[in-house]
């Protein structure tokens, strides 16, 4: 089985396993106690904190260990907003942040705060000028991920941090995806990360709060972790997390070169091997191991099952793999094709042979799914009425686009197809189909039920 979902979680690093087993014997006691066993535990905790600070480029007393990366994000966001409540109640986030950030923003907004979402371009990148434009006198906090978890795009954190610093606004960086590859550059104020993203055990998060940042931890607190992460520390897991971070960092430069070559091979060859594919994300400013593409006329869940049967574990942002039947908020913000979406994220040590086997298997898997859905091979040029109506109400991704493609050959040049759909994904996938096919997307109109999407044939 080839595991290609490292952006979700990475298998436990061998160094982490060794550190975990060793610290189970030495780090079981309460590090707050003064007897011998407590002092041993405290020494392990202090050493882990100092090693983390060295890896992040901060002070040891700025590092807090939390119960997860999500908890680190929530604690960082709520604590920074509360600490600066006298400044105002305005929060800035990008439209492609991890759901943990967006959920924290939703709660803040429901409690009376205001939130500005900064848009991204088609590659998933924010513009520093957009953050500058979003800043207000009452802005309490800005948040930006270091790299995107779905498409791998690396964000201009240093530039945004400078914009925020000049305005006196702290920037919280969600560094979960990038921290294993190196420190986050720039004058950021807070940072959150999660150990299971770099080969540490799950259940360990990092929160860094720079000295001078106004911060007020919310909820009940105790004397542990500077009052910012209450409860008994999971010391063996913390030690293992830090040991794995140091280990992957030592391998990062060499491994990044190798994985970039493998993902570039996928980015280049998938469109050659599979027709009607859009590779998404920035082609240059991206993480070494992530490549994402979307396939027209494909049910994402069915494709993932086919690849799983062939021995590949991948993930998807398609609405047809989601219980909510809505497309990924990242793909939606980018305005790219969502149907048949596949994210390949290669873990350290991925074999070249596995990538070649994936490229050999993928075309057949996609073709099989398309055949089951009755997708058209190619639209035939026939003369017909000037407008064709396609009723796709009640049908989900990718059926509305498949039905559009099936009738498109019946429309003469200059004619239109009106697609009725109540599927949220159609708002993204029909314009994406037009761009890929070189046809004109006219726009959308309200209908008695759902929405009418108009497409004009230009060739």
CSV table of C-alpha atoms in Angstrom, one decimal, residues 6-415:
chain,number,residue,atom,x,y,z
A,6,UNK,CA,1.0,13.0,4.3
A,7,UNK,CA,-0.7,16.4,4.5
A,8,UNK,CA,-3.3,14.8,6.8
A,9,UNK,CA,-0.9,12.8,9.0
A,10,UNK,CA,2.5,11.3,8.7
A,11,UNK,CA,3.5,7.9,10.1
A,12,UNK,CA,5.4,8.0,13.3
A,13,UNK,CA,9.0,8.7,12.7
A,14,UNK,CA,11.4,6.0,14.0
A,15,UNK,CA,13.2,8.6,16.1
A,16,UNK,CA,9.8,9.6,17.6
A,17,UNK,CA,9.1,6.0,18.4
A,18,UNK,CA,12.4,5.5,20.2
A,19,UNK,CA,12.0,8.8,22.2
A,20,UNK,CA,8.4,7.9,23.1
A,21,UNK,CA,9.4,4.5,24.5
A,22,UNK,CA,12.4,5.9,26.4
A,23,UNK,CA,10.4,8.7,28.0
A,24,UNK,CA,7.6,6.4,29.1
A,25,UNK,CA,10.1,5.1,31.6
A,26,UNK,CA,11.7,8.4,32.5
A,27,UNK,CA,9.0,11.0,32.0
A,28,UNK,CA,5.9,9.6,33.7
A,29,UNK,CA,6.0,11.7,36.9
A,30,UNK,CA,4.6,15.2,37.5
A,31,UNK,CA,7.2,17.7,36.2
A,32,UNK,CA,5.9,20.2,38.8
A,33,UNK,CA,7.0,18.1,41.7
A,34,UNK,CA,10.4,18.5,43.5
A,35,UNK,CA,11.2,14.9,44.2
A,36,UNK,CA,13.6,12.9,42.1
A,37,UNK,CA,11.1,11.5,39.6
A,38,UNK,CA,9.5,14.9,39.2
A,39,UNK,CA,12.9,16.5,38.6
A,40,UNK,CA,13.7,13.9,35.9
A,41,UNK,CA,10.4,14.7,34.2
A,42,UNK,CA,11.0,18.4,34.4
A,43,UNK,CA,14.4,18.1,32.8
A,44,UNK,CA,12.9,16.2,29.9
A,45,UNK,CA,10.2,18.9,29.5
A,46,UNK,CA,12.7,21.8,29.7
A,47,UNK,CA,15.0,20.1,27.2
A,48,UNK,CA,12.0,19.6,24.8
A,49,UNK,CA,11.0,23.2,25.1
A,50,UNK,CA,14.5,24.5,24.5
A,51,UNK,CA,15.0,22.2,21.4
A,52,UNK,CA,11.6,23.4,20.1
A,53,UNK,CA,12.6,27.1,20.6
A,54,UNK,CA,15.9,26.4,18.7
A,55,UNK,CA,14.0,24.9,15.8
A,56,UNK,CA,11.5,27.7,15.6
A,57,UNK,CA,13.9,30.6,16.2
A,58,UNK,CA,12.2,31.9,19.4
A,59,UNK,CA,12.7,31.9,23.2
A,60,UNK,CA,12.0,28.8,25.2
A,61,UNK,CA,9.6,30.7,27.5
A,62,UNK,CA,7.6,31.6,24.5
A,63,UNK,CA,6.8,27.9,23.7
A,64,UNK,CA,3.6,26.2,24.9
A,65,UNK,CA,2.7,22.6,24.4
A,66,UNK,CA,-1.0,22.0,23.8
A,67,UNK,CA,-3.2,18.9,23.3
A,68,UNK,CA,-3.4,19.3,19.5
A,69,UNK,CA,-2.7,21.7,16.6
A,70,UNK,CA,-6.4,22.7,16.6
A,71,UNK,CA,-6.2,23.5,20.3
A,72,UNK,CA,-3.1,25.6,19.6
A,73,UNK,CA,-4.9,27.6,16.9
A,74,UNK,CA,-8.0,28.1,19.1
A,75,UNK,CA,-6.0,29.1,22.1
A,76,UNK,CA,-3.8,31.5,20.0
A,77,UNK,CA,-6.7,33.2,18.3
A,78,UNK,CA,-8.9,33.6,21.3
A,79,UNK,CA,-6.0,34.6,23.6
A,80,UNK,CA,-4.7,37.2,21.2
A,81,UNK,CA,-8.1,38.7,20.5
A,82,UNK,CA,-8.9,38.9,24.2
A,83,UNK,CA,-5.6,40.4,25.0
A,84,UNK,CA,-6.2,43.2,22.5
A,85,UNK,CA,-9.9,43.7,23.1
A,86,UNK,CA,-9.2,47.4,24.0
A,87,UNK,CA,-7.8,47.9,20.5
A,88,UNK,CA,-10.9,46.6,18.8
A,89,UNK,CA,-12.8,43.5,17.7
A,90,UNK,CA,-11.7,43.0,14.1
A,91,UNK,CA,-10.0,39.8,12.9
A,92,UNK,CA,-8.4,39.2,9.5
A,93,UNK,CA,-8.0,35.7,8.0
A,94,UNK,CA,-7.4,34.4,4.5
A,95,UNK,CA,-10.1,32.6,2.6
A,96,UNK,CA,-8.1,29.4,2.5
A,97,UNK,CA,-7.2,29.0,6.1
A,98,UNK,CA,-7.5,25.6,7.8
A,99,UNK,CA,-11.0,24.9,9.2
A,100,UNK,CA,-9.7,25.3,12.8
A,101,UNK,CA,-9.0,29.0,12.0
A,102,UNK,CA,-12.3,29.5,10.3
A,103,UNK,CA,-14.2,27.9,13.1
A,104,UNK,CA,-12.5,30.2,15.6
A,105,UNK,CA,-13.4,33.1,13.4
A,106,UNK,CA,-17.0,32.0,13.2
A,107,UNK,CA,-17.3,31.9,17.0
A,108,UNK,CA,-15.6,35.3,17.3
A,109,UNK,CA,-18.1,36.7,14.8
A,110,UNK,CA,-21.1,35.2,16.6
A,111,UNK,CA,-19.9,36.8,19.8
A,112,UNK,CA,-20.0,40.3,18.2
A,113,UNK,CA,-16.7,40.5,16.5
A,114,UNK,CA,-16.1,41.4,12.8
A,115,UNK,CA,-14.1,39.2,10.4
A,116,UNK,CA,-12.6,40.1,7.1
A,117,UNK,CA,-11.6,37.2,4.7
A,118,UNK,CA,-8.8,38.1,2.4
A,119,UNK,CA,-9.3,36.6,-1.1
A,120,UNK,CA,-6.7,34.5,-3.0
A,121,UNK,CA,-5.8,34.3,-6.6
A,122,UNK,CA,-6.3,31.2,-8.8
A,123,UNK,CA,-3.1,29.7,-7.5
A,124,UNK,CA,-4.3,30.0,-3.9
A,125,UNK,CA,-1.9,32.9,-2.9
A,126,UNK,CA,-2.8,36.0,-0.9
A,127,UNK,CA,-1.4,39.4,-1.9
A,128,UNK,CA,0.3,41.3,1.0
A,129,UNK,CA,-1.4,44.4,-0.3
A,130,UNK,CA,-4.7,42.7,0.3
A,131,UNK,CA,-3.8,42.3,4.0
A,132,UNK,CA,-2.7,45.9,4.1
A,133,UNK,CA,-6.0,47.0,2.7
A,134,UNK,CA,-7.9,44.9,5.2
A,135,UNK,CA,-6.2,46.4,8.2
A,136,UNK,CA,-8.3,48.9,10.3
A,137,UNK,CA,-7.7,50.9,13.4
A,138,UNK,CA,-9.7,48.3,15.4
A,139,UNK,CA,-7.9,45.3,14.0
A,140,UNK,CA,-6.9,43.1,16.9
A,141,UNK,CA,-5.3,40.1,15.1
A,142,UNK,CA,-4.4,38.8,11.6
A,143,UNK,CA,-4.0,35.1,10.8
A,144,UNK,CA,-2.2,33.5,7.8
A,145,UNK,CA,-1.1,30.0,7.1
A,146,UNK,CA,2.5,29.4,6.1
A,147,UNK,CA,1.4,27.0,3.4
A,148,UNK,CA,-1.9,25.6,2.2
A,149,UNK,CA,-2.9,22.1,3.4
A,150,UNK,CA,-5.0,21.2,0.3
A,151,UNK,CA,-2.9,22.5,-2.7
A,152,UNK,CA,0.5,23.1,-1.2
A,153,UNK,CA,0.8,26.8,-2.1
A,154,UNK,CA,3.3,28.7,0.1
A,155,UNK,CA,2.1,32.0,1.4
A,156,UNK,CA,4.1,35.3,1.6
A,157,UNK,CA,4.3,35.2,5.4
A,158,UNK,CA,7.3,37.4,5.8
A,159,UNK,CA,5.8,40.2,3.6
A,160,UNK,CA,2.4,40.0,5.4
A,161,UNK,CA,4.1,40.0,8.8
A,162,UNK,CA,6.0,43.2,7.9
A,163,UNK,CA,2.7,44.8,6.8
A,164,UNK,CA,1.1,43.8,10.1
A,165,UNK,CA,4.1,44.9,12.2
A,166,UNK,CA,4.1,48.3,10.6
A,167,UNK,CA,0.4,48.7,11.6
A,168,UNK,CA,1.1,47.3,15.1
A,169,UNK,CA,-1.1,44.3,14.6
A,170,UNK,CA,0.1,40.8,15.6
A,171,UNK,CA,0.2,38.1,13.0
A,172,UNK,CA,-0.6,34.5,14.0
A,173,UNK,CA,0.9,31.9,11.6
A,174,UNK,CA,-0.6,28.4,11.2
A,175,UNK,CA,2.6,26.6,10.4
A,176,UNK,CA,1.2,23.0,10.6
A,177,UNK,CA,2.1,22.1,7.0
A,178,UNK,CA,5.4,23.7,6.7
A,179,UNK,CA,7.2,23.5,10.0
A,180,UNK,CA,8.8,20.1,9.3
A,181,UNK,CA,10.5,21.7,6.3
A,182,UNK,CA,12.0,24.6,8.1
A,183,UNK,CA,11.4,27.7,10.3
A,184,UNK,CA,8.8,30.3,9.4
A,185,UNK,CA,10.5,33.5,8.2
A,186,UNK,CA,9.4,37.0,9.1
A,187,UNK,CA,8.4,39.0,12.1
A,188,UNK,CA,5.4,36.9,13.1
A,189,UNK,CA,3.9,37.3,16.6
A,190,UNK,CA,2.2,33.9,17.3
A,191,UNK,CA,2.6,30.5,15.7
A,192,UNK,CA,0.7,27.2,15.9
A,193,UNK,CA,1.6,23.8,14.7
A,194,UNK,CA,0.7,20.1,15.1
A,195,UNK,CA,3.2,17.2,15.7
A,196,UNK,CA,1.4,14.6,13.7
A,197,UNK,CA,2.1,16.6,10.5
A,198,UNK,CA,5.9,15.9,10.7
A,199,UNK,CA,6.0,12.4,12.1
A,200,UNK,CA,5.4,13.0,15.8
A,201,UNK,CA,2.6,11.4,17.8
A,202,UNK,CA,-0.9,12.8,17.5
A,203,UNK,CA,-2.2,14.8,20.4
A,204,UNK,CA,0.7,17.3,20.6
A,205,UNK,CA,0.4,20.9,19.4
A,206,UNK,CA,2.7,23.9,19.6
A,207,UNK,CA,1.8,27.4,20.4
A,208,UNK,CA,4.3,30.2,20.4
A,209,UNK,CA,3.5,33.6,21.8
A,210,UNK,CA,6.2,36.2,21.3
A,211,UNK,CA,7.2,38.4,24.2
A,212,UNK,CA,5.4,41.7,24.1
A,213,UNK,CA,2.2,40.3,22.5
A,214,UNK,CA,-0.8,41.1,24.5
A,215,UNK,CA,-2.4,37.7,25.4
A,216,UNK,CA,-5.2,36.7,27.8
A,217,UNK,CA,-5.9,33.0,27.9
A,218,UNK,CA,-9.6,32.2,27.9
A,219,UNK,CA,-11.4,29.6,30.0
A,220,UNK,CA,-10.2,28.0,33.2
A,221,UNK,CA,-6.4,28.1,33.7
A,222,UNK,CA,-3.8,26.5,36.0
A,223,UNK,CA,-0.1,26.8,36.7
A,224,UNK,CA,1.0,24.6,33.8
A,225,UNK,CA,2.3,25.9,30.4
A,226,UNK,CA,2.3,29.5,31.5
A,227,UNK,CA,-1.4,29.2,32.2
A,228,UNK,CA,-2.1,28.8,28.5
A,229,UNK,CA,-2.6,25.1,28.2
A,230,UNK,CA,-4.2,23.7,31.4
A,231,UNK,CA,-3.8,20.0,32.4
A,232,UNK,CA,-1.1,17.5,32.9
A,233,UNK,CA,1.4,17.5,30.1
A,234,UNK,CA,1.7,14.4,27.9
A,235,UNK,CA,5.4,14.4,28.4
A,236,UNK,CA,6.3,11.2,26.5
A,237,UNK,CA,4.4,12.4,23.5
A,238,UNK,CA,6.0,15.9,23.8
A,239,UNK,CA,9.5,14.5,23.9
A,240,UNK,CA,8.7,12.2,20.9
A,241,UNK,CA,7.2,15.2,18.9
A,242,UNK,CA,10.3,17.3,19.4
A,243,UNK,CA,12.7,14.5,18.7
A,244,UNK,CA,10.9,13.8,15.4
A,245,UNK,CA,10.9,17.5,14.5
A,246,UNK,CA,14.7,17.7,14.9
A,247,UNK,CA,15.1,14.5,12.9
A,248,UNK,CA,12.9,15.5,9.9
A,249,UNK,CA,14.6,18.9,9.9
A,250,UNK,CA,18.0,17.3,9.5
A,251,UNK,CA,16.7,15.4,6.5
A,252,UNK,CA,14.6,18.2,5.1
A,253,UNK,CA,16.9,19.9,2.6
A,254,UNK,CA,17.9,16.7,0.8
A,255,UNK,CA,14.4,15.2,0.9
A,256,UNK,CA,12.8,18.4,-0.4
A,257,UNK,CA,14.8,18.2,-3.6
A,258,UNK,CA,13.8,14.6,-4.1
A,259,UNK,CA,10.1,15.1,-3.4
A,260,UNK,CA,9.9,18.2,-5.6
A,261,UNK,CA,11.2,16.1,-8.5
A,262,UNK,CA,8.5,13.5,-7.9
A,263,UNK,CA,5.7,15.9,-7.5
A,264,UNK,CA,6.8,17.8,-10.6
A,265,UNK,CA,6.7,14.5,-12.4
A,266,UNK,CA,3.1,14.1,-11.3
A,267,UNK,CA,2.2,17.7,-12.2
A,268,UNK,CA,3.6,17.3,-15.7
A,269,UNK,CA,2.5,13.8,-16.6
A,270,UNK,CA,-1.1,13.6,-15.2
A,271,UNK,CA,-2.4,16.1,-17.8
A,272,UNK,CA,-0.6,14.1,-20.5
A,273,UNK,CA,-2.0,10.8,-19.4
A,274,UNK,CA,-5.5,11.8,-18.4
A,275,UNK,CA,-7.6,14.2,-20.6
A,276,UNK,CA,-9.6,17.0,-19.1
A,277,UNK,CA,-7.5,17.6,-16.0
A,278,UNK,CA,-6.7,20.8,-14.2
A,279,UNK,CA,-3.6,20.9,-11.9
A,280,UNK,CA,-4.2,23.4,-9.2
A,281,UNK,CA,-2.0,25.4,-6.8
A,282,UNK,CA,1.1,27.5,-7.4
A,283,UNK,CA,3.5,25.7,-9.7
A,284,UNK,CA,6.6,27.3,-8.1
A,285,UNK,CA,5.8,28.5,-4.5
A,286,UNK,CA,4.6,25.3,-3.1
A,287,UNK,CA,5.6,22.6,-0.5
A,288,UNK,CA,7.8,19.8,-1.8
A,289,UNK,CA,5.4,16.9,-1.4
A,290,UNK,CA,1.9,18.1,-2.4
A,291,UNK,CA,0.3,18.1,-5.8
A,292,UNK,CA,-3.4,18.5,-6.4
A,293,UNK,CA,-5.4,18.0,-9.6
A,294,UNK,CA,-9.1,17.8,-10.6
A,295,UNK,CA,-10.7,15.6,-13.2
A,296,UNK,CA,-13.7,16.6,-15.3
A,297,UNK,CA,-16.7,14.2,-15.2
A,298,UNK,CA,-15.4,12.3,-12.2
A,299,UNK,CA,-17.0,11.5,-8.8
A,300,UNK,CA,-14.3,12.2,-6.3
A,301,UNK,CA,-15.4,9.5,-3.9
A,302,UNK,CA,-15.6,6.9,-6.6
A,303,UNK,CA,-12.1,7.8,-7.8
A,304,UNK,CA,-10.7,7.6,-4.3
A,305,UNK,CA,-12.2,4.1,-3.9
A,306,UNK,CA,-10.7,3.0,-7.2
A,307,UNK,CA,-7.3,4.2,-6.2
A,308,UNK,CA,-7.6,2.6,-2.8
A,309,UNK,CA,-8.3,-0.7,-4.5
A,310,UNK,CA,-5.2,-0.3,-6.5
A,311,UNK,CA,-3.2,0.3,-3.3
A,312,UNK,CA,-3.0,4.1,-3.1
A,313,UNK,CA,-4.2,6.3,-0.2
A,314,UNK,CA,-5.0,9.8,-1.4
A,315,UNK,CA,-7.5,12.5,-0.3
A,316,UNK,CA,-9.9,14.8,-2.1
A,317,UNK,CA,-11.6,18.2,-1.7
A,318,UNK,CA,-14.5,17.4,-4.0
A,319,UNK,CA,-18.0,18.0,-2.8
A,320,UNK,CA,-18.9,14.4,-3.8
A,321,UNK,CA,-16.5,13.1,-1.1
A,322,UNK,CA,-18.1,15.3,1.6
A,323,UNK,CA,-21.1,14.6,3.8
A,324,UNK,CA,-22.1,18.3,3.4
A,325,UNK,CA,-22.2,18.0,-0.4
A,326,UNK,CA,-20.3,21.3,-0.6
A,327,UNK,CA,-16.9,21.8,-2.3
A,328,UNK,CA,-13.8,22.5,-0.4
A,329,UNK,CA,-13.6,26.1,0.8
A,330,UNK,CA,-10.1,26.2,-0.5
A,331,UNK,CA,-10.9,25.2,-4.1
A,332,UNK,CA,-14.0,27.4,-3.9
A,333,UNK,CA,-11.9,30.4,-2.9
A,334,UNK,CA,-9.4,29.7,-5.7
A,335,UNK,CA,-12.2,29.4,-8.3
A,336,UNK,CA,-10.9,26.2,-9.7
A,337,UNK,CA,-12.5,22.9,-10.8
A,338,UNK,CA,-13.6,20.9,-7.8
A,339,UNK,CA,-15.1,17.7,-9.2
A,340,UNK,CA,-12.8,14.6,-9.3
A,341,UNK,CA,-10.3,16.4,-7.0
A,342,UNK,CA,-7.3,14.4,-5.9
A,343,UNK,CA,-4.6,15.6,-3.4
A,344,UNK,CA,-1.4,13.6,-3.5
A,345,UNK,CA,0.9,14.4,-0.6
A,346,UNK,CA,4.1,12.3,-0.5
A,347,UNK,CA,5.7,11.4,2.9
A,348,UNK,CA,9.4,11.4,3.4
A,349,UNK,CA,11.0,8.4,1.9
A,350,UNK,CA,8.4,7.9,-0.9
A,351,UNK,CA,9.8,5.5,-3.5
A,352,UNK,CA,10.1,6.6,-7.1
A,353,UNK,CA,8.6,3.2,-8.1
A,354,UNK,CA,5.4,4.0,-6.2
A,355,UNK,CA,5.0,7.3,-8.0
A,356,UNK,CA,5.5,5.6,-11.4
A,357,UNK,CA,2.9,2.9,-10.4
A,358,UNK,CA,0.5,5.6,-9.5
A,359,UNK,CA,0.9,7.3,-12.8
A,360,UNK,CA,0.3,3.9,-14.5
A,361,UNK,CA,-2.8,3.2,-12.6
A,362,UNK,CA,-4.5,6.6,-12.6
A,363,UNK,CA,-5.6,6.8,-16.3
A,364,UNK,CA,-7.5,3.5,-16.0
A,365,UNK,CA,-9.1,4.5,-12.7
A,366,UNK,CA,-10.3,7.8,-14.1
A,367,UNK,CA,-11.6,6.2,-17.3
A,368,UNK,CA,-13.4,3.6,-15.3
A,369,UNK,CA,-15.2,6.2,-13.2
A,370,UNK,CA,-16.1,8.3,-16.2
A,371,UNK,CA,-17.5,5.2,-18.0
A,372,UNK,CA,-19.7,4.3,-15.1
A,373,UNK,CA,-21.1,7.9,-15.0
A,374,UNK,CA,-21.7,8.0,-18.7
A,375,UNK,CA,-19.3,10.8,-19.3
A,376,UNK,CA,-18.9,11.9,-23.0
A,377,UNK,CA,-15.7,11.0,-24.8
A,378,UNK,CA,-15.8,14.2,-26.9
A,379,UNK,CA,-18.7,16.5,-28.0
A,380,UNK,CA,-19.7,15.9,-31.5
A,381,UNK,CA,-20.4,18.9,-33.7
A,382,UNK,CA,-24.1,18.7,-34.8
A,383,UNK,CA,-26.6,21.4,-35.7
A,384,UNK,CA,-29.5,21.9,-33.4
A,385,UNK,CA,-31.6,24.6,-31.7
A,386,UNK,CA,-30.1,27.9,-30.6
A,387,UNK,CA,-30.6,27.1,-26.9
A,388,UNK,CA,-30.7,23.8,-25.1
A,389,UNK,CA,-32.1,23.4,-21.5
A,390,UNK,CA,-30.4,20.9,-19.2
A,391,UNK,CA,-32.4,20.1,-16.1
A,392,UNK,CA,-29.9,18.8,-13.4
A,393,UNK,CA,-31.9,19.8,-10.4
A,394,UNK,CA,-31.4,17.3,-7.6
A,395,UNK,CA,-28.3,15.9,-9.2
A,396,UNK,CA,-24.9,16.2,-7.6
A,397,UNK,CA,-21.3,16.7,-8.8
A,398,UNK,CA,-20.2,15.8,-11.4
A,399,UNK,CA,-23.5,15.0,-13.1
A,400,UNK,CA,-24.5,18.6,-14.0
A,401,UNK,CA,-21.2,19.1,-16.0
A,402,UNK,CA,-21.5,15.7,-17.6
A,403,UNK,CA,-25.0,16.5,-18.8
A,404,UNK,CA,-23.8,19.9,-20.1
A,405,UNK,CA,-21.0,18.2,-22.1
A,406,UNK,CA,-23.4,15.6,-23.5
A,407,UNK,CA,-25.7,18.2,-25.2
A,408,UNK,CA,-23.1,20.8,-26.1
A,409,UNK,CA,-22.5,19.3,-29.5
A,410,UNK,CA,-26.2,19.8,-30.3
A,411,UNK,CA,-25.8,23.6,-30.1
A,412,UNK,CA,-24.5,25.6,-33.0
A,413,UNK,CA,-21.8,28.2,-32.6
A,414,UNK,CA,-23.3,31.2,-31.0
A,415,UNK,CA,-26.0,29.1,-29.3
